[in-house]
mmCIF file of C-alpha atoms in Angstrom:
data_model
loop_
_atom_site.group_PDB
_atom_site.id
_atom_site.type_symbol
_atom_site.label_atom_id
_atom_site.label_comp_id
_atom_site.label_asym_id
_atom_site.label_seq_id
_atom_site.Cartn_x
_atom_site.Cartn_y
_atom_site.Cartn_z
ATOM 1 C CA MET A 1 9.782 -8.402 -3.681
ATOM 2 C CA ARG A 2 9.019 -4.852 -4.668
ATOM 3 C CA GLY A 3 11.968 -2.528 -3.589
ATOM 4 C CA ARG A 4 9.660 0.176 -2.021
ATOM 5 C CA ARG A 5 8.652 -1.819 0.925
ATOM 6 C CA LEU A 6 7.865 -5.140 2.353
ATOM 7 C CA SER A 7 4.250 -6.349 3.161
ATOM 8 C CA ALA A 8 3.750 -6.516 6.759
ATOM 9 C CA VAL A 9 2.803 -10.259 6.338
ATOM 10 C CA LEU A 10 5.639 -11.059 4.225
ATOM 11 C CA PHE A 11 8.101 -9.291 6.556
ATOM 12 C CA ALA A 12 6.589 -11.146 9.557
ATOM 13 C CA GLY A 13 7.334 -14.333 7.780
ATOM 14 C CA ALA A 14 5.316 -16.487 10.308
ATOM 15 C CA LEU A 15 2.201 -15.051 8.659
ATOM 16 C CA GLY A 16 3.697 -15.767 5.737
ATOM 17 C CA LEU A 17 7.011 -4.579 -2.737
ATOM 18 C CA ALA A 18 8.746 -3.515 -8.773
ATOM 19 C CA ALA A 19 8.385 -0.277 -10.337
ATOM 20 C CA CYS A 20 5.189 1.194 -11.606
ATOM 21 C CA GLY A 21 4.731 1.454 -15.195
ATOM 22 C CA GLU A 22 1.744 1.952 -17.610
ATOM 23 C CA PRO A 23 -0.227 -1.312 -18.209
ATOM 24 C CA GLY A 24 0.013 -3.183 -21.398
ATOM 25 C CA SER A 25 -3.041 -3.564 -23.594
ATOM 26 C CA ALA A 26 -4.296 -6.427 -25.689
ATOM 27 C CA GLY A 27 -7.403 -4.686 -26.700
ATOM 28 C CA GLY A 28 -10.429 -3.996 -24.571
ATOM 29 C CA GLY A 29 -12.835 -6.855 -26.064
ATOM 30 C CA ALA A 30 -13.954 -9.902 -24.505
ATOM 31 C CA PRO A 31 -12.503 -13.259 -25.674
ATOM 32 C CA THR A 32 -14.156 -14.770 -28.639
ATOM 33 C CA GLU A 33 -14.762 -17.900 -26.856
ATOM 34 C CA PRO A 34 -17.621 -18.000 -23.982
ATOM 35 C CA ALA A 35 -16.513 -16.068 -20.984
ATOM 36 C CA ALA A 36 -18.021 -18.704 -18.551
ATOM 37 C CA THR A 37 -18.843 -22.287 -18.516
ATOM 38 C CA ALA A 38 -20.635 -23.902 -15.890
ATOM 39 C CA THR A 39 -19.932 -27.276 -14.280
ATOM 40 C CA ALA A 40 -22.391 -29.213 -12.120
ATOM 41 C CA GLY A 41 -22.116 -28.314 -8.394
ATOM 42 C CA ALA A 42 -19.503 -25.536 -9.062
ATOM 43 C CA ALA A 43 -19.361 -22.011 -10.064
ATOM 44 C CA ALA A 44 -18.824 -21.105 -13.691
ATOM 45 C CA THR A 45 -15.318 -21.124 -14.987
ATOM 46 C CA CYS A 46 -14.711 -17.477 -15.728
ATOM 47 C CA GLU A 47 -12.034 -16.666 -18.594
ATOM 48 C CA PRO A 48 -10.002 -13.592 -18.174
ATOM 49 C CA VAL A 49 -11.204 -10.392 -19.895
ATOM 50 C CA PRO A 50 -8.592 -8.190 -21.630
ATOM 51 C CA ASP A 51 -8.853 -4.409 -20.667
ATOM 52 C CA GLU A 52 -6.535 -1.434 -20.047
ATOM 53 C CA GLN A 53 -8.321 -0.542 -16.759
ATOM 54 C CA LEU A 54 -7.836 -2.463 -13.486
ATOM 55 C CA VAL A 55 -10.024 -2.609 -10.660
ATOM 56 C CA VAL A 56 -9.345 -3.764 -6.918
ATOM 57 C CA LEU A 57 -11.741 -6.410 -5.731
ATOM 58 C CA GLU A 58 -12.749 -5.510 -1.929
ATOM 59 C CA ASP A 59 -11.116 -7.616 0.643
ATOM 60 C CA ASP A 60 -14.476 -7.873 2.451
ATOM 61 C CA LYS A 61 -13.443 -10.561 4.865
ATOM 62 C CA ALA A 62 -10.103 -8.759 6.026
ATOM 63 C CA LEU A 63 -7.536 -11.211 4.696
ATOM 64 C CA GLN A 64 -4.858 -8.349 4.456
ATOM 65 C CA THR A 65 -2.924 -6.794 7.199
ATOM 66 C CA VAL A 66 -3.728 -3.006 7.496
ATOM 67 C CA ASP A 67 -0.962 -0.810 5.939
ATOM 68 C CA ASN A 68 -2.209 2.594 6.340
ATOM 69 C CA VAL A 69 0.048 5.587 5.902
ATOM 70 C CA ILE A 70 1.145 7.022 9.108
ATOM 71 C CA PRO A 71 3.767 9.866 9.988
ATOM 72 C CA ALA A 72 6.620 8.211 12.194
ATOM 73 C CA ILE A 73 8.455 10.824 14.355
ATOM 74 C CA HIS A 74 11.448 10.932 16.387
ATOM 75 C CA ALA A 75 9.821 11.149 19.914
ATOM 76 C CA ALA A 76 12.257 13.642 21.443
ATOM 77 C CA ALA A 77 11.515 16.154 18.733
ATOM 78 C CA ALA A 78 7.972 15.885 18.755
ATOM 79 C CA GLN A 79 5.825 19.070 19.253
ATOM 80 C CA PRO A 80 2.022 19.787 19.324
ATOM 81 C CA ALA A 81 2.619 21.894 16.405
ATOM 82 C CA MET A 82 4.242 19.192 14.394
ATOM 83 C CA ILE A 83 1.787 16.533 15.397
ATOM 84 C CA ALA A 84 -1.145 18.942 14.413
ATOM 85 C CA ALA A 85 0.459 19.659 10.998
ATOM 86 C CA LEU A 86 0.967 15.992 10.075
ATOM 87 C CA ASP A 87 -2.527 15.226 11.252
ATOM 88 C CA ALA A 88 -3.933 17.799 9.017
ATOM 89 C CA VAL A 89 -2.198 16.126 6.011
ATOM 90 C CA SER A 90 -3.535 12.525 7.188
ATOM 91 C CA ALA A 91 -6.976 13.948 7.536
ATOM 92 C CA THR A 92 -7.324 14.578 3.707
ATOM 93 C CA LEU A 93 -5.526 11.536 2.512
ATOM 94 C CA ASP A 94 -7.309 8.424 1.316
ATOM 95 C CA THR A 95 -6.355 5.667 -1.034
ATOM 96 C CA PRO A 96 -8.055 7.426 -4.277
ATOM 97 C CA ALA A 97 -5.892 10.533 -3.545
ATOM 98 C CA LEU A 98 -2.939 8.435 -3.140
ATOM 99 C CA ILE A 99 -3.396 6.621 -6.315
ATOM 100 C CA GLU A 100 -3.801 9.935 -8.079
ATOM 101 C CA LEU A 101 -0.612 11.508 -6.630
ATOM 102 C CA ASN A 102 1.188 8.150 -7.614
ATOM 103 C CA LYS A 103 -0.298 8.617 -11.197
ATOM 104 C CA GLN A 104 0.968 12.026 -11.357
ATOM 105 C CA VAL A 105 4.699 10.912 -10.521
ATOM 106 C CA ASP A 106 4.847 7.333 -11.849
ATOM 107 C CA ILE A 107 2.866 7.834 -15.157
ATOM 108 C CA GLU A 108 2.628 11.689 -15.770
ATOM 109 C CA ARG A 109 6.182 12.165 -14.613
ATOM 110 C CA ASN A 110 5.697 15.107 -12.625
ATOM 111 C CA THR A 111 8.232 15.479 -9.704
ATOM 112 C CA SER A 112 7.071 14.385 -6.199
ATOM 113 C CA SER A 113 7.496 18.101 -4.996
ATOM 114 C CA GLN A 114 5.055 19.223 -7.906
ATOM 115 C CA ALA A 115 2.567 16.468 -7.271
ATOM 116 C CA ALA A 116 2.618 17.292 -3.511
ATOM 117 C CA ALA A 117 2.151 21.055 -4.032
ATOM 118 C CA GLY A 118 -0.757 20.521 -6.382
ATOM 119 C CA TYR A 119 -2.445 18.124 -3.953
ATOM 120 C CA TYR A 120 -1.802 20.371 -0.910
ATOM 121 C CA GLU A 121 -3.617 23.256 -2.668
ATOM 122 C CA ARG A 122 -6.480 21.341 -3.997
ATOM 123 C CA ALA A 123 -7.323 19.465 -0.714
ATOM 124 C CA GLY A 124 -7.239 22.830 1.074
ATOM 125 C CA ILE A 125 -4.917 21.640 3.855
ATOM 126 C CA GLU A 126 -4.974 24.124 6.668
ATOM 127 C CA VAL A 127 -2.448 24.308 9.493
ATOM 128 C CA THR A 128 -3.915 26.147 12.399
ATOM 129 C CA ASP A 129 -1.089 25.732 14.687
ATOM 130 C CA THR A 130 1.860 27.920 13.561
ATOM 131 C CA SER A 131 3.890 27.895 16.853
ATOM 132 C CA GLY A 132 6.630 25.399 15.410
ATOM 133 C CA SER A 133 10.122 26.452 15.448
ATOM 134 C CA GLY A 134 13.572 24.954 14.709
ATOM 135 C CA GLU A 135 14.928 22.693 12.052
ATOM 136 C CA VAL A 136 13.031 19.350 10.764
ATOM 137 C CA VAL A 137 14.368 16.729 8.610
ATOM 138 C CA VAL A 138 11.737 14.587 6.632
ATOM 139 C CA GLY A 139 13.106 11.352 5.523
ATOM 140 C CA ALA A 140 11.777 9.514 2.444
ATOM 141 C CA GLY A 141 12.257 5.974 1.352
ATOM 142 C CA ASN A 142 13.799 5.277 -1.969
ATOM 143 C CA PHE A 143 10.556 5.001 -3.919
ATOM 144 C CA SER A 144 8.195 7.607 -5.541
ATOM 145 C CA GLU A 145 5.168 7.433 -3.161
ATOM 146 C CA SER A 146 7.404 7.651 -0.025
ATOM 147 C CA ALA A 147 9.026 10.938 -1.668
ATOM 148 C CA THR A 148 5.789 12.409 -2.265
ATOM 149 C CA LEU A 149 4.509 12.041 1.043
ATOM 150 C CA ALA A 150 7.585 13.407 2.407
ATOM 151 C CA GLU A 151 7.061 16.570 0.318
ATOM 152 C CA LEU A 152 3.410 16.744 1.663
ATOM 153 C CA TYR A 153 4.706 16.601 5.214
ATOM 154 C CA ALA A 154 7.343 19.339 4.632
ATOM 155 C CA LEU A 155 4.545 21.687 3.076
ATOM 156 C CA ALA A 156 2.639 21.345 6.160
ATOM 157 C CA LEU A 157 5.505 21.453 8.573
ATOM 158 C CA ARG A 158 6.479 24.750 6.985
ATOM 159 C CA ASP A 159 3.250 26.327 7.313
ATOM 160 C CA ALA A 160 3.543 25.331 10.925
ATOM 161 C CA GLY A 161 6.635 27.290 11.415
ATOM 162 C CA TYR A 162 9.463 24.884 10.964
ATOM 163 C CA ALA A 163 12.702 25.115 8.696
ATOM 164 C CA VAL A 164 12.328 21.790 6.714
ATOM 165 C CA GLU A 165 14.627 19.711 4.550
ATOM 166 C CA VAL A 166 13.538 16.622 2.663
ATOM 167 C CA ARG A 167 15.984 13.961 2.599
ATOM 168 C CA THR A 168 15.868 10.611 0.678
ATOM 169 C CA ILE A 169 17.804 8.199 2.643
ATOM 170 C CA GLY A 170 17.145 4.504 1.303
ATOM 171 C CA ASN A 171 15.212 1.664 2.577
ATOM 172 C CA ARG A 172 13.594 1.074 6.026
ATOM 173 C CA GLU A 173 16.709 -0.830 7.315
ATOM 174 C CA THR A 174 18.474 2.458 6.780
ATOM 175 C CA TYR A 175 16.143 5.187 7.517
ATOM 176 C CA GLU A 176 14.561 3.713 10.714
ATOM 177 C CA PRO A 177 17.734 3.778 12.604
ATOM 178 C CA ALA A 178 18.369 7.242 11.616
ATOM 179 C CA LEU A 179 14.711 8.152 12.749
ATOM 180 C CA GLU A 180 15.556 6.607 16.164
ATOM 181 C CA SER A 181 18.726 8.603 16.531
ATOM 182 C CA GLY A 182 17.311 11.773 15.484
ATOM 183 C CA GLU A 183 19.163 12.114 12.300
ATOM 184 C CA LEU A 184 15.599 12.209 10.779
ATOM 185 C CA THR A 185 12.588 14.019 12.521
ATOM 186 C CA VAL A 186 9.796 12.559 10.508
ATOM 187 C CA VAL A 187 9.206 9.631 7.873
ATOM 188 C CA PRO A 188 5.966 8.368 6.084
ATOM 189 C CA GLU A 189 5.387 5.036 7.301
ATOM 190 C CA TYR A 190 2.998 2.048 6.907
ATOM 191 C CA VAL A 191 1.150 0.773 9.976
ATOM 192 C CA GLY A 192 1.444 -2.829 9.613
ATOM 193 C CA THR A 193 4.773 -3.185 7.859
ATOM 194 C CA LEU A 194 6.391 -0.907 10.424
ATOM 195 C CA THR A 195 4.594 -2.741 13.342
ATOM 196 C CA GLU A 196 6.209 -6.144 12.265
ATOM 197 C CA PHE A 197 9.620 -4.392 11.534
ATOM 198 C CA LEU A 198 9.813 -3.146 15.076
ATOM 199 C CA ASN A 199 8.177 -6.272 16.637
ATOM 200 C CA LEU A 200 11.106 -8.356 15.272
ATOM 201 C CA LYS A 201 13.556 -5.897 16.262
ATOM 202 C CA VAL A 202 12.193 -5.447 19.925
ATOM 203 C CA ASN A 203 10.943 -9.026 20.490
ATOM 204 C CA GLY A 204 13.144 -11.143 18.470
ATOM 205 C CA PRO A 205 12.912 -13.091 15.070
ATOM 206 C CA ASP A 206 10.473 -15.703 16.779
ATOM 207 C CA ALA A 207 8.172 -12.883 17.904
ATOM 208 C CA GLU A 208 4.347 -13.592 17.297
ATOM 209 C CA PRO A 209 3.025 -11.304 14.741
ATOM 210 C CA LEU A 210 1.179 -8.141 16.023
ATOM 211 C CA ALA A 211 -0.155 -6.508 12.969
ATOM 212 C CA SER A 212 -3.633 -7.494 12.008
ATOM 213 C CA PRO A 213 -6.579 -6.406 9.664
ATOM 214 C CA ASP A 214 -7.784 -4.289 12.620
ATOM 215 C CA LEU A 215 -6.273 -0.593 12.273
ATOM 216 C CA ASP A 216 -6.998 0.607 15.693
ATOM 217 C CA ALA A 217 -5.459 -2.483 17.249
ATOM 218 C CA THR A 218 -2.385 -2.599 15.148
ATOM 219 C CA VAL A 219 -1.874 1.391 15.752
ATOM 220 C CA GLU A 220 -2.031 0.519 19.472
ATOM 221 C CA GLU A 221 0.633 -2.024 19.150
ATOM 222 C CA LEU A 222 2.791 0.221 16.868
ATOM 223 C CA ARG A 223 2.541 3.019 19.550
ATOM 224 C CA GLY A 224 3.806 0.468 22.267
ATOM 225 C CA LEU A 225 6.605 -0.705 20.237
ATOM 226 C CA GLY A 226 7.602 2.918 19.263
ATOM 227 C CA GLU A 227 7.858 3.887 22.932
ATOM 228 C CA GLN A 228 10.478 1.165 23.394
ATOM 229 C CA VAL A 229 12.666 2.623 20.610
ATOM 230 C CA GLY A 230 12.092 6.251 20.780
ATOM 231 C CA LEU A 231 9.300 6.802 18.211
ATOM 232 C CA THR A 232 5.973 8.397 18.188
ATOM 233 C CA PHE A 233 3.309 8.824 15.766
ATOM 234 C CA ALA A 234 0.802 11.298 14.388
ATOM 235 C CA ALA A 235 -2.708 10.050 13.264
ATOM 236 C CA PRO A 236 -2.803 7.365 10.525
ATOM 237 C CA ALA A 237 -4.450 8.425 7.190
ATOM 238 C CA GLU A 238 -7.310 6.637 5.609
ATOM 239 C CA ALA A 239 -4.924 5.891 2.714
ATOM 240 C CA ALA A 240 -3.462 2.463 2.587
ATOM 241 C CA ASP A 241 -0.811 0.752 0.371
ATOM 242 C CA GLN A 242 -1.381 -2.852 1.034
ATOM 243 C CA ASN A 243 -1.613 -6.121 -0.625
ATOM 244 C CA ALA A 244 -4.640 -6.248 -2.913
ATOM 245 C CA TYR A 245 -6.118 -8.425 -5.660
ATOM 246 C CA ALA A 246 -7.309 -6.852 -9.163
ATOM 247 C CA VAL A 247 -9.246 -7.918 -12.081
ATOM 248 C CA THR A 248 -9.704 -5.919 -15.179
ATOM 249 C CA ALA A 249 -12.745 -3.380 -15.220
ATOM 250 C CA ALA A 250 -14.274 -5.474 -18.084
ATOM 251 C CA PHE A 251 -14.099 -8.739 -16.096
ATOM 252 C CA ALA A 252 -15.681 -6.957 -13.081
ATOM 253 C CA GLU A 253 -18.510 -5.488 -15.211
ATOM 254 C CA GLU A 254 -19.040 -8.755 -17.089
ATOM 255 C CA HIS A 255 -19.496 -10.857 -14.081
ATOM 256 C CA ASP A 256 -20.931 -8.046 -11.692
ATOM 257 C CA VAL A 257 -18.274 -8.567 -9.056
ATOM 258 C CA SER A 258 -16.653 -5.882 -6.788
ATOM 259 C CA THR A 259 -15.511 -8.138 -3.862
ATOM 260 C CA LEU A 260 -13.649 -11.203 -3.257
ATOM 261 C CA SER A 261 -16.570 -13.001 -1.756
ATOM 262 C CA GLU A 262 -18.715 -12.028 -4.946
ATOM 263 C CA LEU A 263 -15.915 -13.320 -7.071
ATOM 264 C CA ALA A 264 -15.947 -16.847 -5.215
ATOM 265 C CA GLU A 265 -19.742 -17.032 -5.836
ATOM 266 C CA ALA A 266 -19.729 -16.002 -9.475
ATOM 267 C CA CYS A 267 -16.479 -17.809 -10.867
ATOM 268 C CA GLY A 268 -14.428 -20.946 -10.669
ATOM 269 C CA GLY A 269 -11.376 -22.116 -12.613
ATOM 270 C CA LEU A 270 -9.490 -18.852 -11.917
ATOM 271 C CA VAL A 271 -5.975 -18.144 -13.131
ATOM 272 C CA LEU A 272 -4.140 -16.172 -10.129
ATOM 273 C CA GLY A 273 -0.916 -14.218 -10.914
ATOM 274 C CA GLY A 274 1.495 -12.938 -8.356
ATOM 275 C CA PRO A 275 4.997 -13.181 -6.675
ATOM 276 C CA PRO A 276 6.638 -16.586 -6.796
ATOM 277 C CA GLU A 277 6.028 -17.290 -2.834
ATOM 278 C CA CYS A 278 2.163 -16.652 -3.298
ATOM 279 C CA PRO A 279 1.244 -20.302 -3.210
ATOM 280 C CA ASP A 280 3.100 -20.842 0.067
ATOM 281 C CA ARG A 281 1.778 -17.369 1.890
ATOM 282 C CA PRO A 282 -1.385 -17.152 3.904
ATOM 283 C CA PHE A 283 -2.170 -13.808 2.698
ATOM 284 C CA CYS A 284 -1.873 -15.052 -0.984
ATOM 285 C CA GLN A 285 -3.296 -18.113 -2.722
ATOM 286 C CA PRO A 286 -3.923 -20.133 0.452
ATOM 287 C CA GLY A 287 -5.689 -17.262 2.116
ATOM 288 C CA LEU A 288 -7.709 -16.668 -0.952
ATOM 289 C CA GLU A 289 -8.795 -20.305 -1.059
ATOM 290 C CA GLU A 290 -9.477 -20.734 2.580
ATOM 291 C CA THR A 291 -10.861 -17.390 3.532
ATOM 292 C CA TYR A 292 -13.085 -16.829 0.509
ATOM 293 C CA GLY A 293 -13.229 -20.286 -1.015
ATOM 294 C CA LEU A 294 -11.896 -18.957 -4.388
ATOM 295 C CA ASP A 295 -11.432 -21.831 -6.859
ATOM 296 C CA ILE A 296 -8.022 -21.220 -8.301
ATOM 297 C CA ALA A 297 -7.259 -23.524 -11.088
ATOM 298 C CA GLU A 298 -3.614 -22.257 -12.072
ATOM 299 C CA PHE A 299 -1.015 -20.020 -10.571
ATOM 300 C CA VAL A 300 1.431 -18.001 -12.765
ATOM 301 C CA SER A 301 4.622 -16.933 -11.080
ATOM 302 C CA LEU A 302 5.078 -13.128 -11.887
ATOM 303 C CA ASP A 303 5.997 -10.407 -9.581
ATOM 304 C CA ALA A 304 4.827 -8.665 -6.412
ATOM 305 C CA GLY A 305 2.351 -6.062 -7.854
ATOM 306 C CA GLY A 306 4.755 -5.019 -10.566
ATOM 307 C CA PRO A 307 4.498 -4.694 -14.520
ATOM 308 C CA LEU A 308 4.668 -8.303 -15.139
ATOM 309 C CA THR A 309 1.424 -8.870 -13.179
ATOM 310 C CA LYS A 310 -0.416 -5.863 -14.497
ATOM 311 C CA GLN A 311 0.514 -6.718 -18.144
ATOM 312 C CA ALA A 312 -0.580 -10.263 -17.594
ATOM 313 C CA LEU A 313 -4.069 -8.953 -16.197
ATOM 314 C CA THR A 314 -4.699 -6.369 -18.907
ATOM 315 C CA SER A 315 -3.837 -8.768 -21.740
ATOM 316 C CA GLY A 316 -5.905 -11.479 -20.480
ATOM 317 C CA GLU A 317 -3.255 -14.070 -19.339
ATOM 318 C CA ILE A 318 -4.526 -14.067 -15.793
ATOM 319 C CA THR A 319 -8.024 -13.669 -14.174
ATOM 320 C CA LEU A 320 -6.984 -12.351 -10.770
ATOM 321 C CA GLY A 321 -3.690 -10.517 -9.918
ATOM 322 C CA MET A 322 -1.877 -9.374 -6.689
ATOM 323 C CA VAL A 323 -1.203 -5.843 -6.851
ATOM 324 C CA PHE A 324 -0.732 -2.862 -4.237
ATOM 325 C CA SER A 325 -3.875 -1.002 -3.349
ATOM 326 C CA SER A 326 -2.314 2.540 -4.147
ATOM 327 C CA ASP A 327 -0.780 1.581 -7.521
ATOM 328 C CA ALA A 328 -1.039 4.393 -10.113
ATOM 329 C CA ALA A 329 -2.339 1.790 -12.669
ATOM 330 C CA LEU A 330 -5.728 1.735 -10.611
ATOM 331 C CA ALA A 331 -6.083 5.494 -11.507
ATOM 332 C CA THR A 332 -9.735 5.862 -13.155
ATOM 333 C CA ASP A 333 -9.029 8.835 -15.418
#
């Protein structure tokens, strides 16, 4: 699984992240054979269409658990000025903006602090409560998206009046206890994944999952769990980094599909690529088949949203691949 974070559904187990790189290219043209062949009583069999550009198909029936970005805070250190500053960041941040930030770092090789500073200025983030005081430590997970979000939080918190240090501190198993203890003050987190992490921590390994496709309901569960371990939360951003399913832009255009439901209606005989556990996970192949009625003819074992899956998509080896919704490879320019 991808090192940066576990999907909430994978972490929960009962409901059931690889480095970003430039996608490979096998050319942008369609295959020489017909792209689709119809069979009686079934959707046409749609062949993969190579293309360098990937697009995510909308999860219009809400198969995936929400994983919006949310600032997690050591509750004893929380102050109104701190919450307001973090809310100011969340209010501007949507998934396209997060994709662009990841592109700047993962593809264009800017530092996280450079990418964050440019976005902070372009987005016109304004911190109106400057009454904050004291030292704040913003923690970051050991992957670039978390580091960039941490730098964004730091900029807003400095404008609010705090003396801020940004500290990279490893994976969730390392930084979450540090956040509880107060060694860290703020960490950028993901709603669904953290909900299930705390759910298992508070309620035990057999706890029923609390994260869902409903953002408001999942945030409510997260806040309740946070109260039990000394954490509180600012507002979630619209930006999300969750499991998603992509095709090439050329395939989407050829078959006029933008949602998973439209794909199911238009195409059969699909070749799906993703992590080895995909055929056994409800959020992956079984969910795509049961929720959407997708006709998956073949599964190719690759990785979880990583370079193998993206390369297989762009080169036309697979039709549909599991990616992450904020991946830099989804940038459109």
